[in-house]
Amino acid sequence: MADLNAIKEAVNKGKRKDITGLVQTALDDGADPQVLINEYMIDAMKEVGARFEAKKIFVPEMMMAARTMQTGLDVIKPLLEAQGSQKEVVGTVVIGTVFGDLHDIGKNLVVLMLESSGFAVHNIGENVPPETFVEKARELGADVVGLSSLLTTGDPHVKATVAAIKESDLAGKVKVVCGGAAVTPKFAVETCGADGHATDAVDAVKTIQKLMGLN
Ligand code: B1M
C-alpha cells in the first residue's frame, strides 16, 4: 500500500527523484488524485513556505520543493486532462500570473482543474503586464480572465490589471477572477473591482461556473 505521507515528505524535502514512483504507486493503489494534491502536496508546500518565512530554509530549498511538486503533478496531469477531453467546451478562460510574480504552480493547478471541467484555458504565463491580459483576452474571446498573485508586492499589479480590463472595450463582457495566496476576497472584489475571488483550484472552477451562470 502506498505511503501517502512519503509524498508529502518528498515535496517538503525536495526529493525530486523519489516523487514520480511514490505518486504512481499511490495512483496504482487507487488514491484519489485530488486528495493527493490537496491533502498532501499543497500541505507540504505550505510547510515549505512556513520554514522559508522562519529562515530555516532558503530560496534553493524552496525551488527544489517546487520542482518536486511539479514533477509529482506531471504524473497526475494526464488523469485530470482525460476527464476534460470527454467534456464539451463550456467557456474560455485566459489566465496568468501578474506582473513581477514568477510563481506558477498554483496557477497551473487552476488551469488543470478548469480544463478537466470542460473549459478551454489559455495559460499566458507568469510576469504578465496588464496590457497583455487585455490583448490576450480580446484575441482569444475570453469569457473570464483569471489573475494569480502570490506576492504582496503584486497588489498594485492586480489592481492595475483589473482596472485595465474594466476600462477597456472588454468591460461588461469579460469577468475577472483573482486568486493566489496574496489576494483576499475583500482586496480582489472591493478594492480592485474584480467580479470574483477563488481560494483554491476547486473554488476557481465553482466561482467561474457561477459567474458564467453555469451552476
Ligand atoms: Co515564493 N514566496 N518567492 N517561491 N513561495 C511565497 C509566495 C511566500 C508566501 C513564502 C513565505 O515567505 N512564506 C513569499 C511571499 C511573501 C509575501 O509576499 N507576503 C515568497 C517570496 C518572498 C518569494 C521571493 C521574493 C523569495 C526571494 O527571492 N527572496 C521570490 C519571488 C520571485 C518572483 O516571483 N518574482 C520567490 C520565489 C519562489 C520560488 C521560485 C523558489 C518558488 C516558486 C516556483 C514556481 O512557482 N515555479 C517559490 C515557492 C514554491 C513559494 C511557496 C513556498 C509555495 C507556493 C506554491 O507553489 N504553493 C510560497 C509559500 C506559500 O504559498 N505558502 C512562496 C502551492 C500552490 C498549489 O498553492 O500557489 O497558493 P498556491 O495556489 C493555490 C491558491 O492560491 C489558488 O489555487 C491554487 C491551487 O489550490 N490560486 C488561484 C492560485 N492562483 C490562482 C488564480 C486563480 C484562482 C485561484 O484565478 C482564477
PDB file of C-alpha atoms and ligand atoms in Angstrom:
ATOM      1  CA  MET A   1       0.000   0.000   0.000  1.00  0.00           C
ATOM      2  CA  ALA A   2       1.302   3.444  -0.919  1.00  0.00           C
ATOM      3  CA  ASP A   3       2.643   5.672   1.841  1.00  0.00           C
ATOM      4  CA  LEU A   4       0.902   8.985   1.203  1.00  0.00           C
ATOM      5  CA  ASN A   5       2.897  10.747   3.914  1.00  0.00           C
ATOM      6  CA  ALA A   6       6.039   9.856   1.959  1.00  0.00           C
ATOM      7  CA  ILE A   7       4.655  12.013  -0.883  1.00  0.00           C
ATOM      8  CA  LYS A   8       4.254  14.939   1.489  1.00  0.00           C
ATOM      9  CA  GLU A   9       7.743  14.342   2.867  1.00  0.00           C
ATOM     10  CA  ALA A  10       9.266  14.135  -0.639  1.00  0.00           C
ATOM     11  CA  VAL A  11       7.773  17.504  -1.648  1.00  0.00           C
ATOM     12  CA  ASN A  12       8.677  19.018   1.695  1.00  0.00           C
ATOM     13  CA  LYS A  13      12.316  17.947   1.423  1.00  0.00           C
ATOM     14  CA  GLY A  14      12.597  18.439  -2.347  1.00  0.00           C
ATOM     15  CA  LYS A  15      13.296  14.755  -3.078  1.00  0.00           C
ATOM     16  CA  ARG A  16      12.526  15.035  -6.772  1.00  0.00           C
ATOM     17  CA  LYS A  17      13.932  11.623  -7.723  1.00  0.00           C
ATOM     18  CA  ASP A  18      11.505   9.837  -5.389  1.00  0.00           C
ATOM     19  CA  ILE A  19       8.283  11.628  -6.252  1.00  0.00           C
ATOM     20  CA  THR A  20       7.364  10.034  -9.591  1.00  0.00           C
ATOM     21  CA  GLY A  21       7.458   6.499  -8.180  1.00  0.00           C
ATOM     22  CA  LEU A  22       5.652   7.483  -4.992  1.00  0.00           C
ATOM     23  CA  VAL A  23       2.801   9.234  -6.824  1.00  0.00           C
ATOM     24  CA  GLN A  24       2.495   6.481  -9.423  1.00  0.00           C
ATOM     25  CA  THR A  25       2.308   3.802  -6.707  1.00  0.00           C
ATOM     26  CA  ALA A  26      -0.352   5.796  -4.879  1.00  0.00           C
ATOM     27  CA  LEU A  27      -2.426   6.167  -8.058  1.00  0.00           C
ATOM     28  CA  ASP A  28      -1.984   2.458  -8.868  1.00  0.00           C
ATOM     29  CA  ASP A  29      -3.265   1.691  -5.358  1.00  0.00           C
ATOM     30  CA  GLY A  30      -6.394   3.732  -6.081  1.00  0.00           C
ATOM     31  CA  ALA A  31      -5.561   7.020  -4.361  1.00  0.00           C
ATOM     32  CA  ASP A  32      -7.758   9.956  -5.411  1.00  0.00           C
ATOM     33  CA  PRO A  33      -5.628  12.470  -7.399  1.00  0.00           C
ATOM     34  CA  GLN A  34      -7.460  15.398  -5.772  1.00  0.00           C
ATOM     35  CA  VAL A  35      -6.666  14.072  -2.304  1.00  0.00           C
ATOM     36  CA  LEU A  36      -3.005  13.624  -3.235  1.00  0.00           C
ATOM     37  CA  ILE A  37      -2.815  17.205  -4.469  1.00  0.00           C
ATOM     38  CA  ASN A  38      -4.913  18.961  -1.847  1.00  0.00           C
ATOM     39  CA  GLU A  39      -4.153  16.994   1.309  1.00  0.00           C
ATOM     40  CA  TYR A  40      -0.522  16.041   0.765  1.00  0.00           C
ATOM     41  CA  MET A  41       1.290  18.094  -1.891  1.00  0.00           C
ATOM     42  CA  ILE A  42      -0.245  21.521  -1.205  1.00  0.00           C
ATOM     43  CA  ASP A  43       0.093  20.915   2.535  1.00  0.00           C
ATOM     44  CA  ALA A  44       3.788  20.218   2.029  1.00  0.00           C
ATOM     45  CA  MET A  45       4.191  23.497   0.120  1.00  0.00           C
ATOM     46  CA  LYS A  46       2.503  25.369   2.981  1.00  0.00           C
ATOM     47  CA  GLU A  47       5.073  23.872   5.356  1.00  0.00           C
ATOM     48  CA  VAL A  48       7.877  24.844   2.967  1.00  0.00           C
ATOM     49  CA  GLY A  49       6.565  28.427   2.932  1.00  0.00           C
ATOM     50  CA  ALA A  50       6.438  28.500   6.731  1.00  0.00           C
ATOM     51  CA  ARG A  51      10.026  27.207   7.018  1.00  0.00           C
ATOM     52  CA  PHE A  52      11.177  29.799   4.455  1.00  0.00           C
ATOM     53  CA  GLU A  53       9.472  32.551   6.437  1.00  0.00           C
ATOM     54  CA  ALA A  54      11.146  31.283   9.630  1.00  0.00           C
ATOM     55  CA  LYS A  55      14.501  31.383   7.773  1.00  0.00           C
ATOM     56  CA  LYS A  56      15.010  27.655   8.335  1.00  0.00           C
ATOM     57  CA  ILE A  57      15.345  27.142   4.576  1.00  0.00           C
ATOM     58  CA  PHE A  58      16.218  29.477   1.699  1.00  0.00           C
ATOM     59  CA  VAL A  59      15.319  30.013  -1.970  1.00  0.00           C
ATOM     60  CA  PRO A  60      17.232  26.952  -3.340  1.00  0.00           C
ATOM     61  CA  GLU A  61      15.353  24.570  -0.988  1.00  0.00           C
ATOM     62  CA  MET A  62      12.058  26.284  -1.828  1.00  0.00           C
ATOM     63  CA  MET A  63      12.905  25.840  -5.516  1.00  0.00           C
ATOM     64  CA  MET A  64      13.661  22.111  -5.049  1.00  0.00           C
ATOM     65  CA  ALA A  65      10.327  21.628  -3.275  1.00  0.00           C
ATOM     66  CA  ALA A  66       8.568  23.451  -6.124  1.00  0.00           C
ATOM     67  CA  ARG A  67      10.272  21.280  -8.752  1.00  0.00           C
ATOM     68  CA  THR A  68       9.382  18.141  -6.820  1.00  0.00           C
ATOM     69  CA  MET A  69       5.746  19.211  -6.620  1.00  0.00           C
ATOM     70  CA  GLN A  70       5.729  19.988 -10.345  1.00  0.00           C
ATOM     71  CA  THR A  71       7.225  16.551 -11.138  1.00  0.00           C
ATOM     72  CA  GLY A  72       4.549  14.891  -8.986  1.00  0.00           C
ATOM     73  CA  LEU A  73       1.826  16.905 -10.719  1.00  0.00           C
ATOM     74  CA  ASP A  74       3.147  15.773 -14.109  1.00  0.00           C
ATOM     75  CA  VAL A  75       2.269  12.197 -13.106  1.00  0.00           C
ATOM     76  CA  ILE A  76      -1.284  13.204 -12.133  1.00  0.00           C
ATOM     77  CA  LYS A  77      -1.878  15.601 -15.051  1.00  0.00           C
ATOM     78  CA  PRO A  78      -2.865  13.022 -17.743  1.00  0.00           C
ATOM     79  CA  LEU A  79      -5.596  11.674 -15.454  1.00  0.00           C
ATOM     80  CA  LEU A  80      -7.158  15.102 -14.994  1.00  0.00           C
ATOM     81  CA  GLU A  81      -6.700  16.010 -18.671  1.00  0.00           C
ATOM     82  CA  ALA A  82      -8.502  12.832 -19.728  1.00  0.00           C
ATOM     83  CA  GLN A  83     -11.538  13.930 -17.683  1.00  0.00           C
ATOM     84  CA  GLY A  84     -11.615  17.262 -19.565  1.00  0.00           C
ATOM     85  CA  SER A  85     -11.243  15.814 -23.052  1.00  0.00           C
ATOM     86  CA  GLN A  86     -14.553  13.985 -22.639  1.00  0.00           C
ATOM     87  CA  LYS A  87     -16.469  17.189 -21.984  1.00  0.00           C
ATOM     88  CA  GLU A  88     -17.991  19.873 -24.190  1.00  0.00           C
ATOM     89  CA  VAL A  89     -16.285  23.283 -24.025  1.00  0.00           C
ATOM     90  CA  VAL A  90     -18.327  25.391 -21.612  1.00  0.00           C
ATOM     91  CA  GLY A  91     -16.327  28.622 -21.718  1.00  0.00           C
ATOM     92  CA  THR A  92     -12.978  30.250 -22.446  1.00  0.00           C
ATOM     93  CA  VAL A  93     -10.601  31.371 -19.723  1.00  0.00           C
ATOM     94  CA  VAL A  94      -7.388  33.365 -20.086  1.00  0.00           C
ATOM     95  CA  ILE A  95      -5.191  33.047 -17.016  1.00  0.00           C
ATOM     96  CA  GLY A  96      -1.798  34.375 -15.966  1.00  0.00           C
ATOM     97  CA  THR A  97       0.342  35.363 -13.005  1.00  0.00           C
ATOM     98  CA  VAL A  98       0.534  39.137 -12.544  1.00  0.00           C
ATOM     99  CA  PHE A  99       3.492  41.336 -13.396  1.00  0.00           C
ATOM    100  CA  GLY A 100       6.573  40.852 -11.204  1.00  0.00           C
ATOM    101  CA  ASP A 101       5.474  37.415  -9.995  1.00  0.00           C
ATOM    102  CA  LEU A 102       7.031  34.180 -11.242  1.00  0.00           C
ATOM    103  CA  HIS A 103       5.043  31.703  -9.121  1.00  0.00           C
ATOM    104  CA  ASP A 104       3.243  29.280 -11.406  1.00  0.00           C
ATOM    105  CA  ILE A 105       2.368  26.057  -9.553  1.00  0.00           C
ATOM    106  CA  GLY A 106      -0.979  27.225  -8.165  1.00  0.00           C
ATOM    107  CA  LYS A 107      -1.991  28.847 -11.451  1.00  0.00           C
ATOM    108  CA  ASN A 108      -1.102  25.676 -13.358  1.00  0.00           C
ATOM    109  CA  LEU A 109      -3.252  23.654 -10.970  1.00  0.00           C
ATOM    110  CA  VAL A 110      -6.157  26.019 -11.594  1.00  0.00           C
ATOM    111  CA  VAL A 111      -5.581  25.510 -15.350  1.00  0.00           C
ATOM    112  CA  LEU A 112      -5.718  21.723 -14.920  1.00  0.00           C
ATOM    113  CA  MET A 113      -8.903  21.838 -12.860  1.00  0.00           C
ATOM    114  CA  LEU A 114     -10.627  24.208 -15.294  1.00  0.00           C
ATOM    115  CA  GLU A 115      -9.617  22.043 -18.256  1.00  0.00           C
ATOM    116  CA  SER A 116     -10.880  18.936 -16.518  1.00  0.00           C
ATOM    117  CA  SER A 117     -14.208  20.760 -16.009  1.00  0.00           C
ATOM    118  CA  GLY A 118     -14.633  21.482 -19.713  1.00  0.00           C
ATOM    119  CA  PHE A 119     -13.145  24.990 -20.058  1.00  0.00           C
ATOM    120  CA  ALA A 120     -10.832  25.986 -22.919  1.00  0.00           C
ATOM    121  CA  VAL A 121      -7.961  27.550 -20.996  1.00  0.00           C
ATOM    122  CA  HIS A 122      -5.211  29.785 -22.376  1.00  0.00           C
ATOM    123  CA  ASN A 123      -2.345  29.978 -19.912  1.00  0.00           C
ATOM    124  CA  ILE A 124      -0.478  33.188 -20.739  1.00  0.00           C
ATOM    125  CA  GLY A 125       2.319  32.521 -18.271  1.00  0.00           C
ATOM    126  CA  GLU A 126       3.923  34.485 -15.477  1.00  0.00           C
ATOM    127  CA  ASN A 127       5.101  38.084 -15.017  1.00  0.00           C
ATOM    128  CA  VAL A 128       2.287  39.235 -17.285  1.00  0.00           C
ATOM    129  CA  PRO A 129       1.751  43.014 -17.694  1.00  0.00           C
ATOM    130  CA  PRO A 130      -1.836  44.361 -17.532  1.00  0.00           C
ATOM    131  CA  GLU A 131      -1.994  45.206 -21.252  1.00  0.00           C
ATOM    132  CA  THR A 132      -1.113  41.609 -22.197  1.00  0.00           C
ATOM    133  CA  PHE A 133      -4.061  40.294 -20.156  1.00  0.00           C
ATOM    134  CA  VAL A 134      -6.319  42.691 -22.098  1.00  0.00           C
ATOM    135  CA  GLU A 135      -4.821  41.866 -25.531  1.00  0.00           C
ATOM    136  CA  LYS A 136      -4.978  38.095 -24.996  1.00  0.00           C
ATOM    137  CA  ALA A 137      -8.491  38.176 -23.580  1.00  0.00           C
ATOM    138  CA  ARG A 138      -9.655  40.148 -26.630  1.00  0.00           C
ATOM    139  CA  GLU A 139      -7.745  37.978 -29.126  1.00  0.00           C
ATOM    140  CA  LEU A 140      -8.910  34.678 -27.640  1.00  0.00           C
ATOM    141  CA  GLY A 141     -12.507  35.708 -26.968  1.00  0.00           C
ATOM    142  CA  ALA A 142     -12.297  35.055 -23.235  1.00  0.00           C
ATOM    143  CA  ASP A 143     -15.380  34.794 -21.068  1.00  0.00           C
ATOM    144  CA  VAL A 144     -13.245  35.043 -17.950  1.00  0.00           C
ATOM    145  CA  VAL A 145      -9.768  36.343 -17.104  1.00  0.00           C
ATOM    146  CA  GLY A 146      -8.010  34.746 -14.124  1.00  0.00           C
ATOM    147  CA  LEU A 147      -5.255  36.541 -12.230  1.00  0.00           C
ATOM    148  CA  SER A 148      -2.863  34.727  -9.931  1.00  0.00           C
ATOM    149  CA  SER A 149      -0.813  36.647  -7.349  1.00  0.00           C
ATOM    150  CA  LEU A 150       1.414  35.155  -4.655  1.00  0.00           C
ATOM    151  CA  LEU A 151       3.422  38.201  -3.596  1.00  0.00           C
ATOM    152  CA  THR A 152       2.013  41.104  -1.599  1.00  0.00           C
ATOM    153  CA  THR A 153       4.256  43.340  -3.734  1.00  0.00           C
ATOM    154  CA  GLY A 154       1.979  42.236  -6.580  1.00  0.00           C
ATOM    155  CA  ASP A 155      -1.071  44.029  -5.117  1.00  0.00           C
ATOM    156  CA  PRO A 156      -0.632  47.157  -7.300  1.00  0.00           C
ATOM    157  CA  HIS A 157      -0.312  44.932 -10.370  1.00  0.00           C
ATOM    158  CA  VAL A 158      -3.521  43.063  -9.513  1.00  0.00           C
ATOM    159  CA  LYS A 159      -5.279  46.402  -9.152  1.00  0.00           C
ATOM    160  CA  ALA A 160      -3.810  47.768 -12.391  1.00  0.00           C
ATOM    161  CA  THR A 161      -4.726  44.610 -14.320  1.00  0.00           C
ATOM    162  CA  VAL A 162      -8.339  44.587 -13.139  1.00  0.00           C
ATOM    163  CA  ALA A 163      -8.554  48.313 -13.967  1.00  0.00           C
ATOM    164  CA  ALA A 164      -7.047  47.785 -17.438  1.00  0.00           C
ATOM    165  CA  ILE A 165      -9.706  45.164 -18.215  1.00  0.00           C
ATOM    166  CA  LYS A 166     -12.578  47.130 -16.705  1.00  0.00           C
ATOM    167  CA  GLU A 167     -11.547  50.311 -18.555  1.00  0.00           C
ATOM    168  CA  SER A 168     -11.164  48.540 -21.914  1.00  0.00           C
ATOM    169  CA  ASP A 169     -13.711  47.537 -24.561  1.00  0.00           C
ATOM    170  CA  LEU A 170     -13.952  44.205 -22.671  1.00  0.00           C
ATOM    171  CA  ALA A 171     -15.799  45.852 -19.768  1.00  0.00           C
ATOM    172  CA  GLY A 172     -19.142  44.176 -19.194  1.00  0.00           C
ATOM    173  CA  LYS A 173     -18.202  41.281 -21.498  1.00  0.00           C
ATOM    174  CA  VAL A 174     -15.393  39.598 -19.589  1.00  0.00           C
ATOM    175  CA  LYS A 175     -15.487  38.583 -15.916  1.00  0.00           C
ATOM    176  CA  VAL A 176     -12.344  38.889 -13.810  1.00  0.00           C
ATOM    177  CA  VAL A 177     -11.457  36.408 -11.053  1.00  0.00           C
ATOM    178  CA  CYS A 178      -8.436  36.751  -8.767  1.00  0.00           C
ATOM    179  CA  GLY A 179      -6.682  34.131  -6.665  1.00  0.00           C
ATOM    180  CA  GLY A 180      -3.373  33.246  -5.038  1.00  0.00           C
ATOM    181  CA  ALA A 181      -2.040  33.493  -1.521  1.00  0.00           C
ATOM    182  CA  ALA A 182      -1.538  37.274  -1.664  1.00  0.00           C
ATOM    183  CA  VAL A 183      -5.103  38.144  -2.627  1.00  0.00           C
ATOM    184  CA  THR A 184      -8.024  38.302  -0.203  1.00  0.00           C
ATOM    185  CA  PRO A 185     -11.657  38.354  -1.368  1.00  0.00           C
ATOM    186  CA  LYS A 186     -12.051  41.882   0.008  1.00  0.00           C
ATOM    187  CA  PHE A 187      -8.985  43.164  -1.833  1.00  0.00           C
ATOM    188  CA  ALA A 188      -9.947  41.463  -5.090  1.00  0.00           C
ATOM    189  CA  VAL A 189     -13.593  42.475  -5.173  1.00  0.00           C
ATOM    190  CA  GLU A 190     -13.943  45.639  -3.063  1.00  0.00           C
ATOM    191  CA  THR A 191     -10.556  47.276  -3.640  1.00  0.00           C
ATOM    192  CA  CYS A 192      -9.803  46.175  -7.196  1.00  0.00           C
ATOM    193  CA  GLY A 193     -13.307  45.723  -8.582  1.00  0.00           C
ATOM    194  CA  ALA A 194     -12.870  42.106  -9.709  1.00  0.00           C
ATOM    195  CA  ASP A 195     -16.011  40.036 -10.242  1.00  0.00           C
ATOM    196  CA  GLY A 196     -14.843  37.213  -8.015  1.00  0.00           C
ATOM    197  CA  HIS A 197     -12.163  35.621  -5.865  1.00  0.00           C
ATOM    198  CA  ALA A 198     -11.192  31.958  -5.547  1.00  0.00           C
ATOM    199  CA  THR A 199      -9.333  30.370  -2.652  1.00  0.00           C
ATOM    200  CA  ASP A 200      -8.142  27.256  -4.486  1.00  0.00           C
ATOM    201  CA  ALA A 201      -8.403  25.394  -7.778  1.00  0.00           C
ATOM    202  CA  VAL A 202     -11.725  23.721  -6.963  1.00  0.00           C
ATOM    203  CA  ASP A 203     -13.166  27.050  -5.825  1.00  0.00           C
ATOM    204  CA  ALA A 204     -11.859  28.662  -9.041  1.00  0.00           C
ATOM    205  CA  VAL A 205     -13.974  26.243 -11.090  1.00  0.00           C
ATOM    206  CA  LYS A 206     -17.055  26.862  -8.912  1.00  0.00           C
ATOM    207  CA  THR A 207     -16.610  30.652  -8.943  1.00  0.00           C
ATOM    208  CA  ILE A 208     -16.156  30.801 -12.713  1.00  0.00           C
ATOM    209  CA  GLN A 209     -19.108  28.472 -13.330  1.00  0.00           C
ATOM    210  CA  LYS A 210     -21.245  30.697 -11.107  1.00  0.00           C
ATOM    211  CA  LEU A 211     -20.147  33.931 -12.810  1.00  0.00           C
ATOM    212  CA  MET A 212     -20.956  32.379 -16.183  1.00  0.00           C
ATOM    213  CA  GLY A 213     -24.349  31.164 -14.975  1.00  0.00           C
ATOM    214  CA  LEU A 214     -23.380  27.521 -15.442  1.00  0.00           C
ATOM    215  CA  ASN A 215     -24.406  26.312 -11.962  1.00  0.00           C
TER     216      ASN A 215
HETATM  217 CO1  B1M B   1       7.952  32.168  -3.215  1.00  0.00          CO
HETATM  218  N1  B1M B   1       7.063  33.205  -1.856  1.00  0.00           N
HETATM  219  N2  B1M B   1       9.213  33.645  -3.538  1.00  0.00           N
HETATM  220  N3  B1M B   1       8.886  30.955  -4.376  1.00  0.00           N
HETATM  221  N4  B1M B   1       6.890  30.805  -2.472  1.00  0.00           N
HETATM  222  C1  B1M B   1       5.848  32.646  -1.258  1.00  0.00           C
HETATM  223  C2  B1M B   1       4.619  33.079  -2.047  1.00  0.00           C
HETATM  224  C3  B1M B   1       5.891  33.235   0.213  1.00  0.00           C
HETATM  225  C4  B1M B   1       4.490  33.380   0.852  1.00  0.00           C
HETATM  226  C5  B1M B   1       6.827  32.374   1.104  1.00  0.00           C
HETATM  227  C6  B1M B   1       6.871  32.871   2.524  1.00  0.00           C
HETATM  228  O1  B1M B   1       7.601  33.794   2.808  1.00  0.00           O
HETATM  229  N5  B1M B   1       6.107  32.281   3.419  1.00  0.00           N
HETATM  230  C7  B1M B   1       6.607  34.608  -0.044  1.00  0.00           C
HETATM  231  C8  B1M B   1       5.695  35.804  -0.337  1.00  0.00           C
HETATM  232  C9  B1M B   1       5.551  36.715   0.862  1.00  0.00           C
HETATM  233  C10 B1M B   1       4.693  37.883   0.575  1.00  0.00           C
HETATM  234  O2  B1M B   1       4.648  38.437  -0.483  1.00  0.00           O
HETATM  235  N6  B1M B   1       3.954  38.252   1.605  1.00  0.00           N
HETATM  236  C11 B1M B   1       7.522  34.283  -1.205  1.00  0.00           C
HETATM  237  C12 B1M B   1       8.665  35.030  -1.556  1.00  0.00           C
HETATM  238  C13 B1M B   1       9.045  36.146  -0.620  1.00  0.00           C
HETATM  239  C14 B1M B   1       9.422  34.754  -2.712  1.00  0.00           C
HETATM  240  C15 B1M B   1      10.655  35.511  -3.233  1.00  0.00           C
HETATM  241  C16 B1M B   1      10.554  37.045  -3.157  1.00  0.00           C
HETATM  242  C17 B1M B   1      11.862  34.955  -2.444  1.00  0.00           C
HETATM  243  C18 B1M B   1      13.180  35.610  -2.750  1.00  0.00           C
HETATM  244  O3  B1M B   1      13.656  35.606  -3.854  1.00  0.00           O
HETATM  245  N7  B1M B   1      13.750  36.185  -1.712  1.00  0.00           N
HETATM  246  C19 B1M B   1      10.735  35.017  -4.705  1.00  0.00           C
HETATM  247  C20 B1M B   1       9.915  35.883  -5.662  1.00  0.00           C
HETATM  248  C21 B1M B   1      10.152  35.520  -7.105  1.00  0.00           C
HETATM  249  C22 B1M B   1       9.136  36.216  -8.013  1.00  0.00           C
HETATM  250  O4  B1M B   1       8.047  35.712  -8.210  1.00  0.00           O
HETATM  251  N8  B1M B   1       9.476  37.375  -8.547  1.00  0.00           N
HETATM  252  C23 B1M B   1      10.115  33.658  -4.559  1.00  0.00           C
HETATM  253  C24 B1M B   1      10.475  32.561  -5.335  1.00  0.00           C
HETATM  254  C25 B1M B   1       9.946  31.307  -5.212  1.00  0.00           C
HETATM  255  C26 B1M B   1      10.467  30.072  -5.957  1.00  0.00           C
HETATM  256  C27 B1M B   1      10.919  30.390  -7.394  1.00  0.00           C
HETATM  257  C28 B1M B   1      11.633  29.491  -5.192  1.00  0.00           C
HETATM  258  C29 B1M B   1       9.241  29.098  -5.819  1.00  0.00           C
HETATM  259  C30 B1M B   1       8.224  29.212  -6.977  1.00  0.00           C
HETATM  260  C31 B1M B   1       8.423  28.167  -8.046  1.00  0.00           C
HETATM  261  C32 B1M B   1       7.273  28.154  -9.030  1.00  0.00           C
HETATM  262  O5  B1M B   1       6.158  28.623  -8.791  1.00  0.00           O
HETATM  263  N9  B1M B   1       7.594  27.601 -10.153  1.00  0.00           N
HETATM  264  C33 B1M B   1       8.536  29.646  -4.569  1.00  0.00           C
HETATM  265  C34 B1M B   1       7.604  28.917  -3.799  1.00  0.00           C
HETATM  266  C35 B1M B   1       7.476  27.456  -4.125  1.00  0.00           C
HETATM  267  C36 B1M B   1       6.836  29.507  -2.765  1.00  0.00           C
HETATM  268  C37 B1M B   1       5.854  28.826  -1.776  1.00  0.00           C
HETATM  269  C38 B1M B   1       6.685  28.075  -0.746  1.00  0.00           C
HETATM  270  C39 B1M B   1       4.845  27.866  -2.361  1.00  0.00           C
HETATM  271  C40 B1M B   1       3.977  28.422  -3.499  1.00  0.00           C
HETATM  272  C41 B1M B   1       3.208  27.281  -4.113  1.00  0.00           C
HETATM  273  O6  B1M B   1       3.556  26.806  -5.193  1.00  0.00           O
HETATM  274  N10 B1M B   1       2.199  26.766  -3.367  1.00  0.00           N
HETATM  275  C42 B1M B   1       5.096  30.089  -1.188  1.00  0.00           C
HETATM  276  C43 B1M B   1       4.577  29.880   0.214  1.00  0.00           C
HETATM  277  C44 B1M B   1       3.071  29.685   0.252  1.00  0.00           C
HETATM  278  O7  B1M B   1       2.349  29.984  -0.673  1.00  0.00           O
HETATM  279  N11 B1M B   1       2.600  29.262   1.381  1.00  0.00           N
HETATM  280  C45 B1M B   1       6.007  31.189  -1.522  1.00  0.00           C
HETATM  281  C46 B1M B   1       1.399  25.611  -3.807  1.00  0.00           C
HETATM  282  C47 B1M B   1       0.273  26.098  -4.715  1.00  0.00           C
HETATM  283  C48 B1M B   1      -0.574  24.904  -5.164  1.00  0.00           C
HETATM  284  O8  B1M B   1      -0.546  26.964  -3.956  1.00  0.00           O
HETATM  285  O9  B1M B   1       0.213  28.990  -5.292  1.00  0.00           O
HETATM  286  O10 B1M B   1      -1.250  29.262  -3.231  1.00  0.00           O
HETATM  287  P1  B1M B   1      -0.858  28.469  -4.417  1.00  0.00           P
HETATM  288  O11 B1M B   1      -2.151  28.288  -5.381  1.00  0.00           O
HETATM  289  C49 B1M B   1      -3.409  27.866  -4.888  1.00  0.00           C
HETATM  290  C50 B1M B   1      -4.337  29.027  -4.464  1.00  0.00           C
HETATM  291  O12 B1M B   1      -3.645  30.173  -4.024  1.00  0.00           O
HETATM  292  C51 B1M B   1      -5.215  29.264  -5.653  1.00  0.00           C
HETATM  293  O13 B1M B   1      -5.360  27.945  -6.172  1.00  0.00           O
HETATM  294  C52 B1M B   1      -4.107  27.263  -6.085  1.00  0.00           C
HETATM  295  C53 B1M B   1      -4.354  25.784  -6.007  1.00  0.00           C
HETATM  296  O14 B1M B   1      -5.071  25.421  -4.845  1.00  0.00           O
HETATM  297  N12 B1M B   1      -4.800  30.128  -6.763  1.00  0.00           N
HETATM  298  C54 B1M B   1      -5.717  30.664  -7.621  1.00  0.00           C
HETATM  299  C55 B1M B   1      -3.581  30.496  -7.194  1.00  0.00           C
HETATM  300  N13 B1M B   1      -3.663  31.224  -8.279  1.00  0.00           N
HETATM  301  C56 B1M B   1      -4.969  31.361  -8.589  1.00  0.00           C
HETATM  302  C57 B1M B   1      -5.592  32.033  -9.650  1.00  0.00           C
HETATM  303  C58 B1M B   1      -6.979  31.988  -9.712  1.00  0.00           C
HETATM  304  C59 B1M B   1      -7.724  31.301  -8.736  1.00  0.00           C
HETATM  305  C60 B1M B   1      -7.107  30.624  -7.688  1.00  0.00           C
HETATM  306  O15 B1M B   1      -7.542  32.635 -10.744  1.00  0.00           O
HETATM  307  C61 B1M B   1      -8.814  32.402 -11.114  1.00  0.00           C
END
